Coordinates of C-alpha atoms and ligand atoms in Angstrom, one line a residue:
I15 CA -31.1 14.3 -13.6
P16 CA -32.1 11.3 -15.8
T17 CA -29.8 8.2 -15.9
E18 CA -28.9 8.9 -19.5
R19 CA -27.2 12.1 -18.4
V20 CA -25.1 10.5 -15.6
R21 CA -21.5 9.5 -16.2
N22 CA -19.4 7.6 -13.7
F23 CA -15.7 7.7 -14.4
C24 CA -12.3 7.6 -12.7
I25 CA -8.8 8.7 -13.5
I26 CA -6.2 6.0 -13.7
S27 CA -2.5 6.9 -13.9
H28 CA 0.9 6.1 -12.5
V29 CA 2.0 7.9 -9.3
D30 CA 2.7 11.6 -9.9
H31 CA 1.4 11.7 -13.5
G32 CA -1.1 14.4 -12.4
K33 CA -4.2 12.7 -11.3
S34 CA -5.0 15.0 -8.4
T35 CA -4.1 18.1 -10.4
L36 CA -6.5 16.9 -13.1
A37 CA -9.3 16.2 -10.6
D38 CA -8.9 19.7 -9.2
R39 CA -8.9 21.1 -12.7
M40 CA -12.2 19.4 -13.5
L41 CA -13.7 20.7 -10.2
E42 CA -12.6 24.1 -11.2
M43 CA -14.1 23.7 -14.8
T44 CA -17.5 22.8 -13.4
G45 CA -17.4 25.9 -11.2
A46 CA -16.9 23.8 -8.1
A47 CA -13.6 25.3 -7.1
R48 CA -11.7 28.5 -7.6
P49 CA -8.1 28.3 -8.8
G50 CA -5.7 27.8 -6.0
E51 CA -8.1 26.1 -3.6
R52 CA -6.2 22.8 -4.0
E53 CA -5.4 22.3 -0.3
A54 CA -9.0 22.8 0.9
Q55 CA -10.6 20.9 -2.0
S56 CA -8.0 18.2 -2.3
L57 CA -9.3 14.7 -2.8
D58 CA -6.3 13.4 -1.0
S59 CA -7.5 13.9 2.5
L60 CA -5.2 11.9 4.7
A61 CA -2.1 13.6 6.1
V62 CA 0.0 10.7 4.9
E63 CA -1.3 11.1 1.4
R64 CA -0.3 14.7 1.4
S65 CA 3.1 14.1 2.8
R66 CA 3.8 11.2 0.4
G67 CA 1.9 12.8 -2.4
I68 CA 0.0 9.7 -3.2
T69 CA -3.6 8.7 -3.2
I70 CA -4.5 5.9 -0.9
K71 CA -8.2 6.0 0.0
A72 CA -10.7 6.3 -2.8
Q73 CA -12.9 9.4 -2.6
T74 CA -15.5 10.6 -4.8
V75 CA -17.1 13.8 -5.9
S76 CA -20.2 14.6 -7.9
L77 CA -19.8 17.4 -10.5
L78 CA -22.5 19.3 -12.4
H79 CA -21.6 20.1 -16.0
E80 CA -23.5 22.2 -18.5
D81 CA -22.8 21.4 -22.1
E82 CA -22.9 23.7 -25.1
E83 CA -26.6 23.2 -25.5
G84 CA -27.3 24.1 -21.9
E85 CA -28.0 20.5 -20.9
R86 CA -27.0 19.6 -17.4
W87 CA -25.0 16.4 -16.7
L88 CA -24.1 14.7 -13.4
L89 CA -20.5 13.5 -13.6
N90 CA -19.4 11.3 -10.7
L91 CA -15.6 11.4 -10.5
I92 CA -14.6 8.3 -8.6
D93 CA -11.1 8.6 -7.2
T94 CA -9.3 5.3 -7.2
P95 CA -6.1 4.5 -5.3
G96 CA -3.2 4.3 -7.7
H97 CA -1.1 1.8 -5.9
V98 CA -1.1 -2.0 -6.4
D99 CA -1.3 -2.7 -2.6
F100 CA -4.8 -1.4 -3.0
S101 CA -5.6 -3.2 -6.2
Y102 CA -8.7 -4.8 -4.7
E103 CA -10.0 -1.3 -3.8
V104 CA -9.0 -0.2 -7.3
S105 CA -11.0 -3.0 -8.9
R106 CA -14.0 -2.3 -6.7
S107 CA -13.9 1.4 -7.5
L108 CA -13.7 0.5 -11.1
A109 CA -16.9 -1.6 -10.7
A110 CA -18.7 1.6 -10.1
C111 CA -17.3 3.2 -13.3
Q112 CA -18.2 2.9 -16.9
G113 CA -15.3 5.1 -18.1
A114 CA -11.7 5.9 -17.2
L115 CA -9.4 8.8 -18.1
L116 CA -6.1 7.1 -18.7
L117 CA -3.6 9.7 -17.9
V118 CA 0.1 9.5 -18.9
D119 CA 2.8 12.1 -18.1
S120 CA 4.3 13.1 -21.4
T121 CA 7.7 13.7 -19.8
K122 CA 7.8 10.1 -18.3
G123 CA 5.8 8.0 -20.8
V124 CA 3.8 4.9 -19.9
Q125 CA 4.9 3.4 -16.5
A126 CA 4.1 0.2 -14.6
Q127 CA 1.0 1.4 -12.7
T128 CA -0.4 2.8 -15.9
V129 CA -0.3 -0.7 -17.4
A130 CA -1.5 -2.5 -14.3
N131 CA -4.4 -0.2 -13.9
F132 CA -5.2 -0.2 -17.6
W133 CA -5.6 -4.0 -17.5
L134 CA -7.8 -3.8 -14.4
A135 CA -10.1 -1.4 -16.2
F136 CA -9.9 -3.3 -19.5
E137 CA -11.0 -6.6 -17.8
Q138 CA -14.1 -4.8 -16.5
S139 CA -14.9 -3.5 -20.0
I140 CA -14.5 0.1 -19.0
E141 CA -14.4 2.6 -21.8
I142 CA -10.9 4.2 -21.8
V143 CA -10.4 7.9 -22.7
P144 CA -6.6 8.3 -23.2
V145 CA -5.1 11.6 -22.1
I146 CA -1.5 12.9 -22.3
N147 CA -0.6 15.3 -19.5
K148 CA 2.0 18.0 -18.8
V149 CA 2.3 19.1 -22.4
D150 CA 3.2 22.6 -21.1
L151 CA 6.6 21.3 -20.1
P152 CA 9.5 22.1 -22.5
H153 CA 10.7 18.4 -22.4
A154 CA 7.3 17.0 -23.0
N155 CA 7.4 14.2 -25.6
V156 CA 3.8 14.0 -26.8
E157 CA 4.4 11.9 -29.9
G158 CA 6.7 9.5 -28.1
T159 CA 4.1 9.0 -25.4
R160 CA 1.4 8.6 -28.0
A161 CA 3.4 5.9 -29.7
Q162 CA 3.9 4.0 -26.4
M163 CA 0.2 4.2 -25.6
R164 CA -0.5 2.8 -29.0
A165 CA 1.9 0.0 -28.4
V166 CA 0.5 -1.0 -25.0
F167 CA -3.2 -0.1 -25.2
D168 CA -3.8 0.3 -28.9
E169 CA -5.1 3.8 -28.2
K170 CA -4.9 6.3 -31.0
D171 CA -6.6 9.6 -30.2
A172 CA -5.1 10.6 -26.9
L173 CA -6.0 14.2 -25.9
P174 CA -2.9 16.3 -25.1
I175 CA -3.5 18.5 -22.1
S176 CA -1.9 20.3 -19.2
A177 CA -3.8 19.8 -16.1
K178 CA -1.8 22.5 -14.5
T179 CA -2.4 25.3 -17.0
G180 CA -5.7 24.1 -18.3
Q181 CA -4.4 23.8 -21.9
G182 CA -6.5 21.4 -23.9
C183 CA -8.7 20.5 -21.0
G184 CA -11.8 21.9 -22.7
A185 CA -11.9 18.8 -24.9
L186 CA -12.1 16.5 -21.8
F187 CA -15.8 16.7 -21.0
P188 CA -17.1 16.4 -24.6
A189 CA -14.8 13.3 -25.0
L190 CA -16.1 11.8 -21.7
L191 CA -19.8 12.4 -22.7
R192 CA -19.2 10.9 -26.1
S193 CA -17.1 7.8 -25.2
V194 CA -18.5 6.8 -21.9
P195 CA -21.9 5.1 -21.7
P196 CA -24.4 6.0 -19.0
P197 CA -24.7 3.5 -16.1
P198 CA -26.7 0.4 -17.2
G199 CA -28.9 0.1 -14.1
R200 CA -32.7 -0.1 -14.3
R201 CA -34.7 2.1 -11.9
D202 CA -37.7 -0.4 -11.9
A203 CA -35.6 -3.5 -11.0
P204 CA -35.2 -4.7 -7.4
L205 CA -32.7 -2.7 -5.4
R206 CA -29.0 -3.6 -5.7
L207 CA -26.3 -1.4 -4.1
L208 CA -22.6 -1.7 -4.5
L209 CA -20.4 -0.5 -1.6
F210 CA -17.1 0.6 -3.1
D211 CA -15.5 2.6 -0.4
S212 CA -15.9 3.2 3.3
W213 CA -14.2 5.2 6.0
Y214 CA -14.6 6.2 9.6
D215 CA -15.7 9.7 10.4
D216 CA -14.8 10.9 14.0
Y217 CA -18.2 12.5 14.4
R218 CA -20.6 10.3 12.4
G219 CA -19.0 6.9 12.6
V220 CA -18.8 4.6 9.5
L221 CA -19.7 6.2 6.2
C222 CA -20.1 4.2 2.9
L223 CA -19.7 5.3 -0.7
V224 CA -22.2 3.4 -2.7
Q225 CA -23.5 3.1 -6.2
V226 CA -27.1 2.1 -6.9
L227 CA -26.8 -0.6 -9.5
D228 CA -30.5 -1.2 -9.9
G229 CA -33.7 0.2 -8.3
T230 CA -33.9 3.2 -6.0
L231 CA -32.5 3.7 -2.5
A232 CA -34.8 5.6 -0.2
L233 CA -34.0 7.3 3.0
G234 CA -35.3 5.4 6.0
S235 CA -35.6 2.1 4.2
Q236 CA -34.0 -1.2 5.3
I237 CA -31.3 -2.9 3.4
V238 CA -29.4 -6.2 3.9
S239 CA -25.8 -7.0 3.3
A240 CA -24.9 -9.9 1.1
A241 CA -21.7 -10.5 2.9
S242 CA -23.0 -10.5 6.5
A243 CA -26.8 -10.9 6.1
K244 CA -27.1 -8.0 8.6
T245 CA -29.8 -5.5 8.1
Y246 CA -29.3 -1.7 8.3
A247 CA -31.6 1.3 8.2
V248 CA -30.6 4.0 5.7
Q249 CA -30.0 7.0 8.0
Q250 CA -28.5 9.5 5.6
I251 CA -27.9 9.8 1.8
E252 CA -25.6 12.6 0.7
L253 CA -24.4 13.7 -2.6
M254 CA -20.7 14.4 -2.4
R255 CA -20.5 17.9 -3.9
P256 CA -17.1 19.7 -3.9
A257 CA -18.4 22.4 -1.5
G258 CA -19.7 19.7 0.9
P259 CA -22.3 17.0 1.2
V260 CA -25.9 17.7 0.0
P261 CA -28.6 15.6 1.7
L262 CA -30.9 13.6 -0.6
P263 CA -34.2 11.8 0.0
A264 CA -33.5 9.0 -2.4
L265 CA -30.9 7.8 -4.9
A266 CA -31.7 6.3 -8.3
A267 CA -30.0 3.6 -10.3
G268 CA -26.6 4.6 -11.7
Q269 CA -26.0 7.3 -9.0
V270 CA -23.3 7.5 -6.5
A271 CA -23.5 8.9 -3.0
C272 CA -22.3 8.6 0.6
V273 CA -24.7 6.8 3.0
A274 CA -24.7 6.4 6.8
L275 CA -26.1 3.0 7.8
G276 CA -25.4 3.2 11.6
M277 CA -22.6 0.7 11.3
K278 CA -20.4 0.6 14.5
H279 CA -17.2 -0.9 13.0
I280 CA -15.5 -0.3 9.7
Q281 CA -15.2 -4.1 9.3
E282 CA -18.9 -4.2 8.7
A283 CA -18.5 -2.0 5.7
S284 CA -16.7 -4.5 3.4
V285 CA -15.6 -2.9 0.1
G286 CA -17.2 -4.8 -2.7
D287 CA -20.3 -5.9 -0.7
T288 CA -23.7 -5.7 -2.2
F289 CA -26.8 -4.5 -0.4
S290 CA -30.4 -5.1 -1.3
D291 CA -34.0 -5.0 -0.1
P292 CA -34.5 -7.6 2.7
A293 CA -37.8 -8.5 0.9
A294 CA -36.0 -9.3 -2.4
P295 CA -32.4 -10.1 -1.3
Q296 CA -29.8 -10.2 -4.2
P297 CA -26.5 -12.1 -4.3
A298 CA -23.2 -10.3 -4.1
L299 CA -21.4 -9.1 -7.2
P300 CA -19.1 -11.8 -8.5
G301 CA -15.5 -11.4 -7.4
F302 CA -16.3 -10.2 -3.9
Q303 CA -13.6 -10.9 -1.5
K304 CA -12.2 -9.7 1.8
P305 CA -8.8 -8.1 1.2
Q306 CA -6.1 -10.6 2.1
P307 CA -3.0 -9.6 4.0
M308 CA 0.1 -10.2 1.9
V309 CA 2.8 -9.2 4.4
F310 CA 3.0 -9.8 8.1
A311 CA 5.2 -8.1 10.7
G312 CA 5.5 -7.9 14.5
M313 CA 4.6 -4.4 15.8
Y314 CA 6.1 -3.3 19.2
P315 CA 6.0 -0.1 21.1
L316 CA 9.1 2.0 20.9
E317 CA 10.8 3.1 24.0
G318 CA 8.8 5.1 26.4
E319 CA 5.4 4.0 25.1
G320 CA 4.0 0.9 26.7
F321 CA 2.1 -2.0 25.2
D322 CA -1.2 -0.5 26.5
A323 CA -0.6 2.7 24.5
L324 CA 0.1 0.6 21.4
Q325 CA -3.1 -1.4 21.9
H326 CA -5.1 1.7 22.4
A327 CA -3.7 3.5 19.3
M328 CA -4.2 0.3 17.2
S329 CA -7.8 -0.2 18.3
R330 CA -8.6 3.4 17.3
F331 CA -6.7 3.0 14.1
L332 CA -8.7 -0.2 13.3
L333 CA -11.9 1.9 13.3
K334 CA -10.5 3.7 10.3
D335 CA -8.7 0.9 8.4
G336 CA -10.4 -2.5 8.5
S337 CA -7.8 -4.1 6.2
V338 CA -5.1 -4.5 8.8
T339 CA -5.3 -7.8 10.7
V340 CA -4.1 -8.0 14.3
E341 CA -3.1 -10.8 16.6
P342 CA -1.3 -10.7 19.9
E343 CA 2.4 -11.7 19.9
S344 CA 5.1 -11.6 22.4
S345 CA 8.9 -11.7 22.2
P346 CA 11.4 -12.3 25.0
T347 CA 13.4 -9.3 23.8
L348 CA 10.7 -6.9 22.7
G349 CA 8.0 -7.8 25.2
Q350 CA 4.3 -7.7 24.3
G351 CA 3.4 -6.7 20.8
L352 CA 1.0 -7.4 17.9
R353 CA 1.4 -9.5 14.8
C354 CA -0.1 -7.4 12.0
G355 CA -1.1 -8.4 8.5
F356 CA -0.9 -5.7 5.7
L357 CA -2.1 -5.6 2.1
G358 CA 1.5 -5.0 1.0
L359 CA 4.7 -3.1 1.8
L360 CA 3.3 0.4 1.0
H361 CA 0.3 -0.4 3.2
L362 CA 2.7 -1.4 6.0
E363 CA 4.6 1.8 5.7
V364 CA 1.4 3.9 5.6
V365 CA 0.0 2.3 8.7
Q366 CA 3.3 2.9 10.6
Q367 CA 3.3 6.6 9.5
R368 CA -0.4 7.1 10.3
L369 CA 0.1 5.6 13.8
Q370 CA 2.8 8.2 14.3
Q371 CA 1.0 11.2 12.7
E372 CA -2.5 10.6 13.8
H373 CA -2.0 8.7 17.1
D374 CA 1.4 9.9 18.2
M375 CA 2.5 6.3 18.5
E376 CA 6.0 5.3 17.3
V377 CA 6.4 1.6 16.7
L378 CA 9.1 -0.9 15.8
L379 CA 8.2 -3.3 13.1
T380 CA 10.0 -6.7 12.8
S381 CA 11.2 -8.1 9.5
P382 CA 8.2 -8.3 7.0
T383 CA 7.2 -11.9 6.2
V384 CA 4.9 -13.2 3.5
P385 CA 2.3 -15.9 4.5
L386 CA 3.6 -19.4 3.8
R387 CA 1.2 -22.3 3.4
A388 CA 2.6 -25.3 5.4
T389 CA 1.4 -28.9 5.1
L390 CA 2.2 -30.8 8.3
K391 CA 2.9 -34.5 8.8
D392 CA -0.4 -35.0 10.6
G393 CA -2.1 -33.9 7.4
S394 CA -3.3 -30.5 8.5
Q395 CA -2.5 -27.2 6.8
L396 CA -1.4 -24.1 8.4
E397 CA -0.6 -20.5 7.4
V398 CA 2.9 -19.6 8.7
R399 CA 3.0 -15.9 9.5
S400 CA 6.2 -15.4 11.4
P401 CA 9.8 -16.5 11.3
E402 CA 9.5 -17.8 14.9
A403 CA 6.6 -20.0 13.8
L404 CA 8.6 -21.4 10.9
A405 CA 11.6 -22.0 13.2
Q406 CA 9.4 -23.9 15.6
L407 CA 8.0 -26.1 12.9
K408 CA 11.5 -26.9 11.6
L409 CA 12.6 -27.7 15.1
E410 CA 9.7 -30.1 15.6
D411 CA 10.4 -31.5 12.1
A412 CA 6.7 -31.2 11.5
L413 CA 6.7 -30.0 7.9
V414 CA 5.9 -32.0 4.8
S415 CA 5.8 -29.1 2.4
L416 CA 5.9 -25.3 2.4
N417 CA 4.5 -23.0 -0.3
E418 CA 5.2 -19.4 -0.9
P419 CA 3.1 -16.8 -2.8
L420 CA 4.2 -15.7 -6.2
V421 CA 3.5 -12.4 -7.9
K422 CA 3.4 -11.3 -11.5
V423 CA 5.7 -8.3 -11.8
T424 CA 5.4 -5.8 -14.6
I425 CA 8.5 -3.7 -15.1
L426 CA 8.7 -0.7 -17.5
S427 CA 12.1 0.7 -18.2
P428 CA 14.3 2.6 -20.7
S429 CA 15.9 -0.2 -22.8
E430 CA 19.4 0.5 -21.7
Y431 CA 18.7 -0.8 -18.2
V432 CA 17.0 -4.0 -19.3
G433 CA 20.1 -6.2 -19.1
G434 CA 20.6 -5.3 -15.4
L435 CA 16.9 -5.7 -14.6
I436 CA 16.8 -9.2 -16.2
T437 CA 19.8 -10.2 -14.0
L438 CA 18.0 -8.7 -10.9
C439 CA 14.9 -10.7 -11.6
E440 CA 16.8 -13.9 -12.2
E441 CA 18.8 -13.5 -9.1
S442 CA 15.6 -13.0 -7.2
G443 CA 14.3 -16.4 -8.5
G444 CA 12.1 -15.0 -11.2
Q445 CA 10.7 -16.7 -14.3
L446 CA 10.4 -14.6 -17.4
L447 CA 6.7 -14.4 -18.6
S448 CA 7.1 -11.9 -21.4
Q449 CA 9.4 -9.2 -22.8
S450 CA 8.4 -6.6 -25.3
F451 CA 9.4 -3.1 -26.6
L452 CA 6.9 -0.2 -26.4
S453 CA 9.3 1.8 -28.6
A454 CA 13.0 1.5 -29.5
E455 CA 13.9 3.1 -26.1
H456 CA 11.2 1.6 -23.8
A457 CA 10.8 -2.0 -22.8
M458 CA 8.3 -4.0 -20.7
L459 CA 9.3 -7.1 -18.8
Q460 CA 6.9 -9.4 -17.0
Y461 CA 8.3 -11.9 -14.5
S462 CA 6.8 -14.4 -12.0
L463 CA 8.6 -13.8 -8.7
P464 CA 8.3 -14.9 -5.1
L465 CA 6.5 -12.1 -3.2
A466 CA 9.1 -12.4 -0.5
E467 CA 11.7 -11.0 -2.9
I468 CA 9.5 -7.9 -3.5
A469 CA 9.2 -7.5 0.3
T470 CA 12.9 -7.1 0.7
E471 CA 15.5 -5.3 -1.4
F472 CA 13.9 -5.6 -4.8
H473 CA 12.5 -2.1 -5.1
D474 CA 15.7 -0.4 -4.0
R475 CA 17.8 -2.4 -6.4
L476 CA 15.5 -1.8 -9.3
K477 CA 15.6 1.9 -8.7
T478 CA 19.4 1.9 -8.3
L479 CA 20.0 -0.3 -11.4
S480 CA 17.9 1.9 -13.5
S481 CA 18.9 5.3 -12.1
G482 CA 15.4 5.6 -10.9
Y483 CA 13.8 5.3 -14.3
A484 CA 12.2 1.9 -14.1
S485 CA 8.8 1.5 -12.5
F486 CA 7.2 -1.7 -11.4
D487 CA 3.9 -3.1 -10.2
Y488 CA 2.8 -6.6 -9.1
E489 CA -0.3 -8.7 -8.6
P490 CA -0.9 -12.2 -7.1
H491 CA 0.2 -15.0 -9.3
G492 CA -0.3 -18.4 -7.5
E493 CA 2.3 -20.1 -5.4
Q494 CA 5.3 -22.4 -5.5
P495 CA 7.3 -24.7 -3.2
A496 CA 9.3 -22.4 -0.9
D497 CA 13.0 -23.1 -0.4
V498 CA 13.4 -20.9 2.7
V499 CA 14.9 -21.2 6.1
P500 CA 14.6 -19.2 9.3
L501 CA 17.8 -17.2 9.9
G502 CA 18.3 -16.7 13.6
L503 CA 20.6 -14.3 15.5
H504 CA 22.3 -15.1 18.7
V505 CA 24.0 -12.7 21.1
N506 CA 26.4 -14.5 23.5
K507 CA 24.7 -17.7 22.5
R508 CA 21.2 -16.4 23.5
P509 CA 18.7 -16.3 20.6
V510 CA 17.2 -12.9 19.8
G511 CA 13.9 -14.1 18.5
A512 CA 12.7 -10.7 17.3
L513 CA 15.6 -10.6 14.8
T514 CA 14.8 -13.9 13.2
R515 CA 13.9 -13.6 9.5
I516 CA 12.9 -15.9 6.7
V517 CA 15.4 -16.1 3.8
R518 CA 16.0 -18.1 0.7
S519 CA 18.3 -21.0 1.7
S520 CA 20.9 -20.0 -0.9
K521 CA 21.1 -16.5 0.5
A522 CA 21.2 -17.4 4.2
T523 CA 25.0 -17.0 4.5
D524 CA 25.1 -13.6 2.8
F525 CA 22.2 -12.3 4.8
G526 CA 23.7 -13.8 8.0
R527 CA 27.0 -12.0 7.3
A528 CA 25.3 -8.7 6.7
M529 CA 23.2 -9.0 9.8
V530 CA 26.0 -9.7 12.2
Q531 CA 28.1 -7.0 10.6
T532 CA 25.3 -4.4 11.0
L533 CA 24.7 -5.4 14.6
K534 CA 28.4 -5.3 15.4
E535 CA 28.7 -1.8 14.1
E536 CA 25.7 -0.6 16.1
M537 CA 26.5 -2.2 19.5
D538 CA 28.1 -0.3 22.3
R539 CA 31.3 -1.9 23.6
T540 CA 31.3 -3.1 27.2
V541 CA 33.8 -4.5 29.5
H542 CA 33.3 -8.0 28.1
D543 CA 33.5 -9.4 24.6
I544 CA 30.1 -9.9 22.9
V545 CA 29.7 -12.7 20.4
I546 CA 27.2 -12.3 17.6
Q547 CA 26.2 -15.3 15.5
A548 CA 23.8 -15.9 12.7
T549 CA 22.3 -19.4 12.6
V550 CA 20.2 -21.7 10.5
G551 CA 19.0 -24.4 12.8
S552 CA 22.1 -25.4 14.8
R553 CA 24.5 -24.3 12.0
V554 CA 26.4 -21.0 12.5
V555 CA 26.6 -19.2 9.1
A556 CA 28.3 -16.0 10.3
R557 CA 30.0 -14.7 13.4
E558 CA 31.4 -11.4 14.7
T559 CA 32.8 -10.3 18.0
V560 CA 32.4 -6.9 19.6
R561 CA 35.7 -6.6 21.5
A562 CA 35.6 -5.4 25.1
V563 CA 36.6 -1.9 26.0
R564 CA 40.0 -2.0 27.6
K565 CA 39.7 -1.3 31.3
N566 CA 42.4 1.4 31.4
V567 CA 40.1 3.7 29.4
L568 CA 38.1 4.1 32.6
A569 CA 41.1 3.9 34.8
K570 CA 42.7 6.9 33.1
C571 CA 39.8 9.1 34.2
Y572 CA 40.9 8.8 37.8
G573 CA 44.0 10.8 36.9
G574 CA 42.1 13.9 37.8
D575 CA 40.6 14.9 34.5
I576 CA 37.1 15.5 35.9
S577 CA 35.5 16.9 32.8
R578 CA 36.5 13.9 30.8
K579 CA 35.1 11.6 33.5
K580 CA 31.9 13.6 33.5
K581 CA 31.6 13.3 29.8
L582 CA 32.1 9.6 29.9
L583 CA 29.4 9.2 32.6
E584 CA 27.0 11.3 30.6
K585 CA 27.7 9.2 27.5
Q586 CA 27.0 6.1 29.5
K587 CA 23.8 7.6 30.8
A588 CA 22.7 8.4 27.2
G589 CA 23.7 4.9 26.2
K590 CA 21.6 3.4 28.9
K591 CA 18.6 5.4 27.9
R592 CA 18.4 4.2 24.4
A593 CA 19.5 0.6 25.1
S594 CA 16.3 -0.7 26.5
L595 CA 16.3 -4.2 24.9
H596 CA 18.2 -6.8 26.8
V597 CA 19.4 -10.2 25.8
G598 CA 20.9 -11.7 28.9
D599 CA 23.1 -9.0 30.3
V600 CA 23.8 -7.5 26.9
A601 CA 21.9 -4.3 25.9
I602 CA 21.0 -3.9 22.2
P603 CA 20.3 -0.3 21.2
H604 CA 17.0 0.4 19.5
E605 CA 18.8 1.8 16.5
A606 CA 20.7 -1.4 16.1
F607 CA 17.4 -3.3 16.0
V608 CA 15.9 -1.0 13.5
K609 CA 19.0 -1.2 11.3
V610 CA 19.2 -5.0 11.4
L611 CA 15.4 -5.2 10.6
A612 CA 15.7 -2.9 7.7
P613 CA 14.7 -4.9 4.6
S614 CA 18.1 -5.0 2.9
Ligands
LIG3 P1 -0.8 10.4 -6.9 O1 -1.9 11.0 -6.1 O2 0.3 10.0 -6.1 O3 -1.3 9.3 -7.8 O4 -0.2 11.6 -7.8 P2 -1.0 12.3 -8.9 O5 -1.0 11.5 -10.1 O6 -2.3 12.8 -8.3 O7 -0.1 13.6 -9.2 P3 -0.3 15.1 -8.8 O8 -1.6 15.6 -9.4 O9 -0.1 15.3 -7.4 O10 0.8 15.8 -9.7 C1 2.2 15.4 -9.5 C2 3.1 16.6 -9.8 O11 2.9 17.0 -11.2 C3 2.6 17.9 -9.0 O12 3.8 18.6 -8.7 C4 1.8 18.7 -10.1 O13 1.9 20.1 -9.8 C5 2.5 18.3 -11.3 N1 1.6 18.4 -12.5 C6 0.4 17.8 -12.7 N2 -0.1 18.1 -13.9 C7 0.8 18.9 -14.5 C8 0.8 19.6 -15.8 O14 -0.1 19.5 -16.6 N3 2.0 20.3 -16.0 C9 3.0 20.5 -15.2 N4 4.0 21.2 -15.5 N5 3.0 19.9 -14.0 C10 1.9 19.1 -13.6

């Protein structure tokens, strides 16, 4: 198929607005799938994606479409991850597209990820085809949604459709062919290849999704990576057809396919990397970067599983997800573990879930920490990635300054909740960047906020304050001096390093109180008092005591009530089993740890 009849496009939308349903509908319309084959055909292939109903890893499918004149077109539907944690992947997937269907749920209206993804697409000069979905529902508000889209994107002719029933979908392909230009690449130019997604296949190793930007990629040829300067042989080229891969001898400019390059590690397949002919090497596309971890947390094996099991599971997991960073870490209470870096909080949650689902590995994660940039008295700079590291620097009085990452948060919400949301942002140390109304009932706020605030209770409070109606998204937005302290926890005067967290100075006392209270509630009583303290440096900011069990509770059992004594012993046994973390002679139940570490 000639380049003029190739279209590369993606669907951008907020979570749950119907992206996967529309993708399946398009597969069905091109004869690729029969109705009801969703599970087998689904573009969302990871178990986590299915259980959470979100798209994480971009996947792509090539569709053949025949227009009214009988002309055949190759339509590459490039599936982009919708969530901001993966915004780098989104932008790289977009680099392979010339068009995007901007999908908005007519019962919900424009939401935060719609706006964030729209701007990503707009910045890359991608042609937008606006679409209003779920018009089959009785409470669909097509005109209201259209007005909002006009206010934010200046888009007028949105197509009303129902991805579910197929209503209006017939207009999609003609609109795509009309509005979206063919890929700009030249077949006679030197080879340039963009890698925009990669994954690990258990049987075939690393597979890469690529688009030929210029030239022609031939099976068996050698190509060189701009990122690593390593050379690879092209072992396989496959068109990703819905029914399965179709091997190809070559791939021309503008086209998209899956290639096997014999890479051993997923880290070699950097999303955004450019490949070219070693005889005529080409520079990387501008904007290429390695994804940067935004959130760090300690990862420890949960009861029963040893550190070896964790390491083994993690090393297998890293074959599949190269964006997690891992360093060894150890804690007096939790033992040996790993300090991991994640792209964001959703990524952290997804990794934790995938370790459990795919590797049967339950882990405990310590309080998420954003990377802080420290300047030391000796003039050096350092990235602080754990509360313990910050506590140590404070103890040594080694710091000159400390900077924390900021994010630009976009919040969309029904107008009635705006007052509460403004208060929330201000309490979280936010600076207002802009406020506008998409309609009389719908407002958009943009704030600059410390990333650390997003990493804690922000999301929950936003949802509570707006009865679940507000949506938000964020992107990196520079940094600012950080007014933070390590908040430590002591049990019977012994520090519990694993429970240290970094908090805003002004919130240390409140957080301290909440932490000691939670721990007190979760601790088993023993024959001695247990003193729990929250500290900042040497200052105690909160304190609670778990009172000792009175001795006569046990003494009573000797009165002959055998069954009661048995019960008590059983209870003790069960208590012992779950209390595997010891601080001095005090046992802290796992659940207590998990509760204290929970973000809010
Ligand atoms: P992410 O993958 O998380 O981004 O979600 P998504 O945008 O792919 O949403 P998905 O296609 O999974 O649809 C979300 C829900 O909306 C599902 O329950 C769909 O059945 C439903 N849905 C999608 N399109 C329509 C539609 O046109 N009409 C109706 N009534 N329901 C729809």
